[in-house]
PDB file of C-alpha atoms in Angstrom:
ATOM      1  CA  THR R 430      -6.995 -18.889   6.138  1.00  0.00           C
ATOM      2  CA  SER R 431     -10.480 -18.580   4.755  1.00  0.00           C
ATOM      3  CA  THR R 432     -13.708 -19.687   6.385  1.00  0.00           C
ATOM      4  CA  CYS R 433     -17.335 -19.529   5.382  1.00  0.00           C
ATOM      5  CA  PHE R 434     -20.677 -21.001   6.301  1.00  0.00           C
ATOM      6  CA  LEU R 435     -23.654 -21.888   4.128  1.00  0.00           C
ATOM      7  CA  PRO R 436     -26.287 -22.512   6.832  1.00  0.00           C
ATOM      8  CA  GLU R 437     -29.023 -23.431   4.345  1.00  0.00           C
ATOM      9  CA  GLU R 438     -26.765 -26.222   3.087  1.00  0.00           C
ATOM     10  CA  LYS R 439     -25.522 -27.134   6.589  1.00  0.00           C
ATOM     11  CA  LEU R 440     -22.012 -26.611   5.288  1.00  0.00           C
ATOM     12  CA  GLY R 441     -18.997 -24.969   6.836  1.00  0.00           C
ATOM     13  CA  ILE R 442     -15.657 -24.640   5.081  1.00  0.00           C
ATOM     14  CA  ALA R 443     -12.279 -23.792   6.538  1.00  0.00           C
ATOM     15  CA  VAL R 444      -9.235 -23.576   4.292  1.00  0.00           C
ATOM     16  CA  PHE R 445      -5.823 -23.360   5.916  1.00  0.00           C
ATOM     17  CA  THR R 446      -2.678 -22.829   3.888  1.00  0.00           C
ATOM     18  CA  ASN R 447       0.880 -21.966   4.765  1.00  0.00           C
ATOM     19  CA  THR R 448       1.035 -19.103   2.272  1.00  0.00           C
ATOM     20  CA  ASP R 449      -0.595 -15.728   1.927  1.00  0.00           C
ATOM     21  CA  ALA R 450       1.424 -14.783  -1.147  1.00  0.00           C
ATOM     22  CA  ASN R 451      -1.460 -15.687  -3.458  1.00  0.00           C
ATOM     23  CA  TYR R 452      -5.211 -16.217  -3.385  1.00  0.00           C
ATOM     24  CA  LEU R 453      -5.226 -20.033  -3.329  1.00  0.00           C
ATOM     25  CA  TYR R 454      -7.085 -20.078  -0.005  1.00  0.00           C
ATOM     26  CA  GLU R 455      -9.957 -18.076  -1.524  1.00  0.00           C
ATOM     27  CA  ALA R 456      -9.985 -19.953  -4.848  1.00  0.00           C
ATOM     28  CA  LEU R 457     -10.093 -23.303  -3.082  1.00  0.00           C
ATOM     29  CA  LYS R 458     -13.026 -22.190  -0.915  1.00  0.00           C
ATOM     30  CA  TYR R 459     -15.115 -21.264  -3.976  1.00  0.00           C
ATOM     31  CA  GLN R 460     -14.064 -24.438  -5.793  1.00  0.00           C
ATOM     32  CA  ILE R 461     -15.367 -26.490  -2.854  1.00  0.00           C
ATOM     33  CA  ILE R 462     -18.627 -24.519  -2.651  1.00  0.00           C
ATOM     34  CA  GLU R 463     -19.435 -24.910  -6.339  1.00  0.00           C
ATOM     35  CA  SER R 464     -18.484 -28.598  -6.335  1.00  0.00           C
ATOM     36  CA  TYR R 465     -20.650 -29.211  -3.264  1.00  0.00           C
ATOM     37  CA  LEU R 466     -23.583 -27.439  -4.952  1.00  0.00           C
ATOM     38  CA  ASN R 467     -23.054 -29.466  -8.170  1.00  0.00           C
ATOM     39  CA  LEU R 468     -22.536 -26.304 -10.217  1.00  0.00           C
ATOM     40  CA  PRO R 469     -20.691 -26.395 -13.545  1.00  0.00           C
ATOM     41  CA  TYR R 470     -16.915 -26.433 -13.141  1.00  0.00           C
ATOM     42  CA  ARG R 471     -15.055 -23.109 -13.194  1.00  0.00           C
ATOM     43  CA  ASN R 472     -11.311 -22.924 -12.658  1.00  0.00           C
ATOM     44  CA  PHE R 473     -11.157 -20.610  -9.659  1.00  0.00           C
ATOM     45  CA  SER R 474      -7.415 -21.038  -9.450  1.00  0.00           C
ATOM     46  CA  ASN R 475      -7.046 -19.308 -12.834  1.00  0.00           C
ATOM     47  CA  ILE R 476      -9.640 -16.678 -11.972  1.00  0.00           C
ATOM     48  CA  PHE R 477      -7.978 -15.758  -8.683  1.00  0.00           C
ATOM     49  CA  TYR R 478      -4.499 -15.914 -10.197  1.00  0.00           C
ATOM     50  CA  GLY R 479      -5.620 -13.058 -12.454  1.00  0.00           C
ATOM     51  CA  PHE R 480      -6.316 -10.990  -9.328  1.00  0.00           C
ATOM     52  CA  TYR R 481      -2.931 -11.975  -7.907  1.00  0.00           C
ATOM     53  CA  GLU R 482      -1.112 -11.081 -11.132  1.00  0.00           C
ATOM     54  CA  ASP R 483      -2.918  -7.711 -11.311  1.00  0.00           C
ATOM     55  CA  GLY R 484      -1.888  -7.049  -7.714  1.00  0.00           C
ATOM     56  CA  ASN R 485       1.738  -7.840  -8.536  1.00  0.00           C
ATOM     57  CA  ASN R 486       1.669  -5.427 -11.481  1.00  0.00           C
ATOM     58  CA  GLU R 487       0.104  -2.762  -9.286  1.00  0.00           C
ATOM     59  CA  ALA R 488       2.820  -3.269  -6.657  1.00  0.00           C
ATOM     60  CA  LYS R 489       5.541  -3.022  -9.321  1.00  0.00           C
ATOM     61  CA  ASN R 490       4.074   0.224 -10.670  1.00  0.00           C
ATOM     62  CA  PHE R 491       3.774   1.607  -7.120  1.00  0.00           C
ATOM     63  CA  TYR R 492       7.412   0.742  -6.415  1.00  0.00           C
ATOM     64  CA  GLU R 493       8.660   2.389  -9.614  1.00  0.00           C
ATOM     65  CA  SER R 494       6.557   5.509  -9.037  1.00  0.00           C
ATOM     66  CA  GLU R 495       7.663   5.855  -5.416  1.00  0.00           C
ATOM     67  CA  MET R 496      11.326   5.272  -6.220  1.00  0.00           C
ATOM     68  CA  ASN R 497      11.109   8.087  -8.791  1.00  0.00           C
ATOM     69  CA  ILE R 498       9.873  10.378  -6.009  1.00  0.00           C
ATOM     70  CA  VAL R 499      12.669   9.233  -3.670  1.00  0.00           C
ATOM     71  CA  LYS R 500      15.305   9.824  -6.380  1.00  0.00           C
ATOM     72  CA  GLN R 501      14.284  13.500  -6.483  1.00  0.00           C
ATOM     73  CA  ASN R 502      15.997  13.909  -3.086  1.00  0.00           C
ATOM     74  CA  ASN R 503      13.176  16.048  -1.719  1.00  0.00           C
ATOM     75  CA  LYS R 504      13.967  17.789   1.541  1.00  0.00           C
ATOM     76  CA  THR R 505      12.473  16.453   4.772  1.00  0.00           C
ATOM     77  CA  GLY R 506      10.368  18.737   6.936  1.00  0.00           C
ATOM     78  CA  LEU R 507      12.621  18.172   9.961  1.00  0.00           C
ATOM     79  CA  SER R 508      16.129  16.915  10.570  1.00  0.00           C
ATOM     80  CA  LEU R 509      16.309  13.111  10.693  1.00  0.00           C
ATOM     81  CA  ASN R 510      17.172  13.282  14.398  1.00  0.00           C
ATOM     82  CA  GLU R 511      13.836  15.041  15.077  1.00  0.00           C
ATOM     83  CA  TYR R 512      11.952  11.984  13.729  1.00  0.00           C
ATOM     84  CA  SER R 513      14.109   9.605  15.786  1.00  0.00           C
ATOM     85  CA  GLY R 514      12.766   8.315  19.067  1.00  0.00           C
ATOM     86  CA  LYS R 515      10.438   5.874  20.750  1.00  0.00           C
ATOM     87  CA  TYR R 516       6.806   5.632  19.665  1.00  0.00           C
ATOM     88  CA  PHE R 517       3.875   3.730  21.156  1.00  0.00           C
ATOM     89  CA  ASN R 518       0.572   2.307  19.912  1.00  0.00           C
ATOM     90  CA  THR R 519      -1.876   0.675  22.352  1.00  0.00           C
ATOM     91  CA  ALA R 520      -2.628  -2.250  20.002  1.00  0.00           C
ATOM     92  CA  TYR R 521       0.957  -2.994  18.942  1.00  0.00           C
ATOM     93  CA  GLY R 522       3.230  -1.624  21.610  1.00  0.00           C
ATOM     94  CA  ASN R 523       6.594   0.026  21.006  1.00  0.00           C
ATOM     95  CA  ILE R 524       8.642   0.879  17.972  1.00  0.00           C
ATOM     96  CA  GLU R 525      11.870   2.818  17.874  1.00  0.00           C
ATOM     97  CA  ILE R 526      13.013   4.949  14.976  1.00  0.00           C
ATOM     98  CA  LYS R 527      16.757   5.477  14.792  1.00  0.00           C
ATOM     99  CA  ASN R 528      18.986   7.602  12.586  1.00  0.00           C
ATOM    100  CA  GLU R 529      21.470   4.992  11.383  1.00  0.00           C
ATOM    101  CA  ASN R 530      24.188   6.385   9.116  1.00  0.00           C
ATOM    102  CA  GLY R 531      21.923   9.077   7.698  1.00  0.00           C
ATOM    103  CA  LYS R 532      18.865   6.839   7.196  1.00  0.00           C
ATOM    104  CA  LEU R 533      15.880   6.418   9.442  1.00  0.00           C
ATOM    105  CA  VAL R 534      15.251   2.805  10.454  1.00  0.00           C
ATOM    106  CA  ILE R 535      12.196   1.499  12.317  1.00  0.00           C
ATOM    107  CA  HIS R 536      12.759  -1.270  14.876  1.00  0.00           C
ATOM    108  CA  PHE R 537       9.621  -3.209  15.892  1.00  0.00           C
ATOM    109  CA  SER R 538       9.543  -4.510  19.481  1.00  0.00           C
ATOM    110  CA  ARG R 539       7.228  -7.430  18.696  1.00  0.00           C
ATOM    111  CA  HIS R 540       8.983  -8.345  15.448  1.00  0.00           C
ATOM    112  CA  PRO R 541      12.689  -8.176  16.255  1.00  0.00           C
ATOM    113  CA  PHE R 542      13.617  -9.604  12.842  1.00  0.00           C
ATOM    114  CA  LEU R 543      11.805  -6.798  11.051  1.00  0.00           C
ATOM    115  CA  LEU R 544      13.196  -3.404  10.084  1.00  0.00           C
ATOM    116  CA  GLY R 545      11.662  -0.574   8.097  1.00  0.00           C
ATOM    117  CA  VAL R 546      14.092   1.659   6.204  1.00  0.00           C
ATOM    118  CA  LEU R 547      12.639   5.110   5.507  1.00  0.00           C
ATOM    119  CA  TYR R 548      13.394   7.013   2.303  1.00  0.00           C
ATOM    120  CA  PRO R 549      12.383  10.688   2.229  1.00  0.00           C
ATOM    121  CA  ARG R 550       9.605  11.636  -0.190  1.00  0.00           C
ATOM    122  CA  GLY R 551       9.597  15.276   0.912  1.00  0.00           C
ATOM    123  CA  GLY R 552       8.152  17.087   3.887  1.00  0.00           C
ATOM    124  CA  ASN R 553       7.162  14.635   6.602  1.00  0.00           C
ATOM    125  CA  SER R 554       6.407  11.774   4.224  1.00  0.00           C
ATOM    126  CA  PHE R 555       8.626   8.724   3.755  1.00  0.00           C
ATOM    127  CA  LEU R 556       8.635   5.518   1.772  1.00  0.00           C
ATOM    128  CA  CYS R 557       9.100   2.584   4.144  1.00  0.00           C
ATOM    129  CA  GLU R 558      10.804  -0.494   2.726  1.00  0.00           C
ATOM    130  CA  TYR R 559      10.434  -3.427   5.089  1.00  0.00           C
ATOM    131  CA  SER R 560      13.305  -5.903   5.470  1.00  0.00           C
ATOM    132  CA  HIS R 561      10.867  -8.750   4.858  1.00  0.00           C
ATOM    133  CA  PRO R 562       9.448  -8.458   1.320  1.00  0.00           C
ATOM    134  CA  GLY R 563       6.075  -9.841   2.404  1.00  0.00           C
ATOM    135  CA  TRP R 564       5.483  -6.703   4.458  1.00  0.00           C
ATOM    136  CA  GLY R 565       5.853  -4.569   1.329  1.00  0.00           C
ATOM    137  CA  MET R 566       6.697  -0.936   0.763  1.00  0.00           C
ATOM    138  CA  LYS R 567       4.344   1.695   2.104  1.00  0.00           C
ATOM    139  CA  VAL R 568       4.165   5.458   2.370  1.00  0.00           C
ATOM    140  CA  ILE R 569       4.201   6.540   5.988  1.00  0.00           C
ATOM    141  CA  ASP R 570       3.667  10.034   7.276  1.00  0.00           C
ATOM    142  CA  PHE R 571       4.771  11.767  10.440  1.00  0.00           C
ATOM    143  CA  SER R 572       2.587  14.313  12.199  1.00  0.00           C
ATOM    144  CA  VAL R 573       4.510  17.380  13.310  1.00  0.00           C
ATOM    145  CA  GLU R 574       3.561  20.073  15.803  1.00  0.00           C
ATOM    146  CA  ASN R 575       5.705  23.078  16.712  1.00  0.00           C
ATOM    147  CA  GLY R 576       8.661  21.724  14.761  1.00  0.00           C
ATOM    148  CA  LYS R 577       8.634  18.335  16.510  1.00  0.00           C
ATOM    149  CA  SER R 578       7.483  14.897  15.437  1.00  0.00           C
ATOM    150  CA  VAL R 579       4.505  13.817  17.553  1.00  0.00           C
ATOM    151  CA  SER R 580       3.320  10.651  15.781  1.00  0.00           C
ATOM    152  CA  VAL R 581       3.783   8.386  12.788  1.00  0.00           C
ATOM    153  CA  LYS R 582       1.246   6.328  10.827  1.00  0.00           C
ATOM    154  CA  ILE R 583       2.483   2.818  10.023  1.00  0.00           C
ATOM    155  CA  LYS R 584       1.022   0.609   7.286  1.00  0.00           C
ATOM    156  CA  VAL R 585       2.043  -2.806   5.938  1.00  0.00           C
ATOM    157  CA  ASN R 586       0.776  -4.962   3.066  1.00  0.00           C
ATOM    158  CA  ASP R 587      -2.953  -5.677   3.259  1.00  0.00           C
ATOM    159  CA  ASN R 588      -2.403  -9.457   3.330  1.00  0.00           C
ATOM    160  CA  ILE R 589      -0.749  -8.928   6.744  1.00  0.00           C
ATOM    161  CA  ASP R 590      -3.019  -6.203   8.137  1.00  0.00           C
ATOM    162  CA  PHE R 591      -5.539  -3.871   6.498  1.00  0.00           C
ATOM    163  CA  MET R 592      -5.264  -1.298   9.275  1.00  0.00           C
ATOM    164  CA  GLU R 593      -3.071   1.774   9.535  1.00  0.00           C
ATOM    165  CA  TYR R 594      -1.711   2.337  13.036  1.00  0.00           C
ATOM    166  CA  VAL R 595      -0.837   5.642  14.679  1.00  0.00           C
ATOM    167  CA  PHE R 596       2.181   5.500  16.979  1.00  0.00           C
ATOM    168  CA  ASN R 597       2.574   8.465  19.327  1.00  0.00           C
ATOM    169  CA  LYS R 598       6.035   9.684  20.215  1.00  0.00           C
ATOM    170  CA  VAL R 599       6.895   9.007  23.855  1.00  0.00           C
ATOM    171  CA  GLU R 600      10.608   9.910  23.894  1.00  0.00           C
TER     172      GLU R 600
END
């Protein structure tokens, strides 16, 4: 979804699409604005596709770089069971991190279809691979005090949410 207003032109634009896997919604908005203002034609679809393609290349490079770190089998700061437990964030609610067959897996209470598998990067840092590819792969870090996990910072792809959320351990 993309919306904008040009008050001096008495124009409002709302673009709704059923995809956020590209920048069509932004390209279309600018195409409409320039057409409405009788400006010379520019192919915003091609322009924005360049941004999309660059983003895909960046994601591929990130994935390869992170997987190289994971393959080093760096030691975690705590045992996997110490990271396991229930965590809470006031905006989202509950998540539960479980040690499942030697891998940490995040279960999201408000997205029961979604899992996050955690791969150790070393220390208290993990690479989270979400079961839905649209959510991406992100580095997440646990905060530890006195040898115990106290919180975890969760991040997803920016097209879903730009924010990073801190979940505090409750159990």
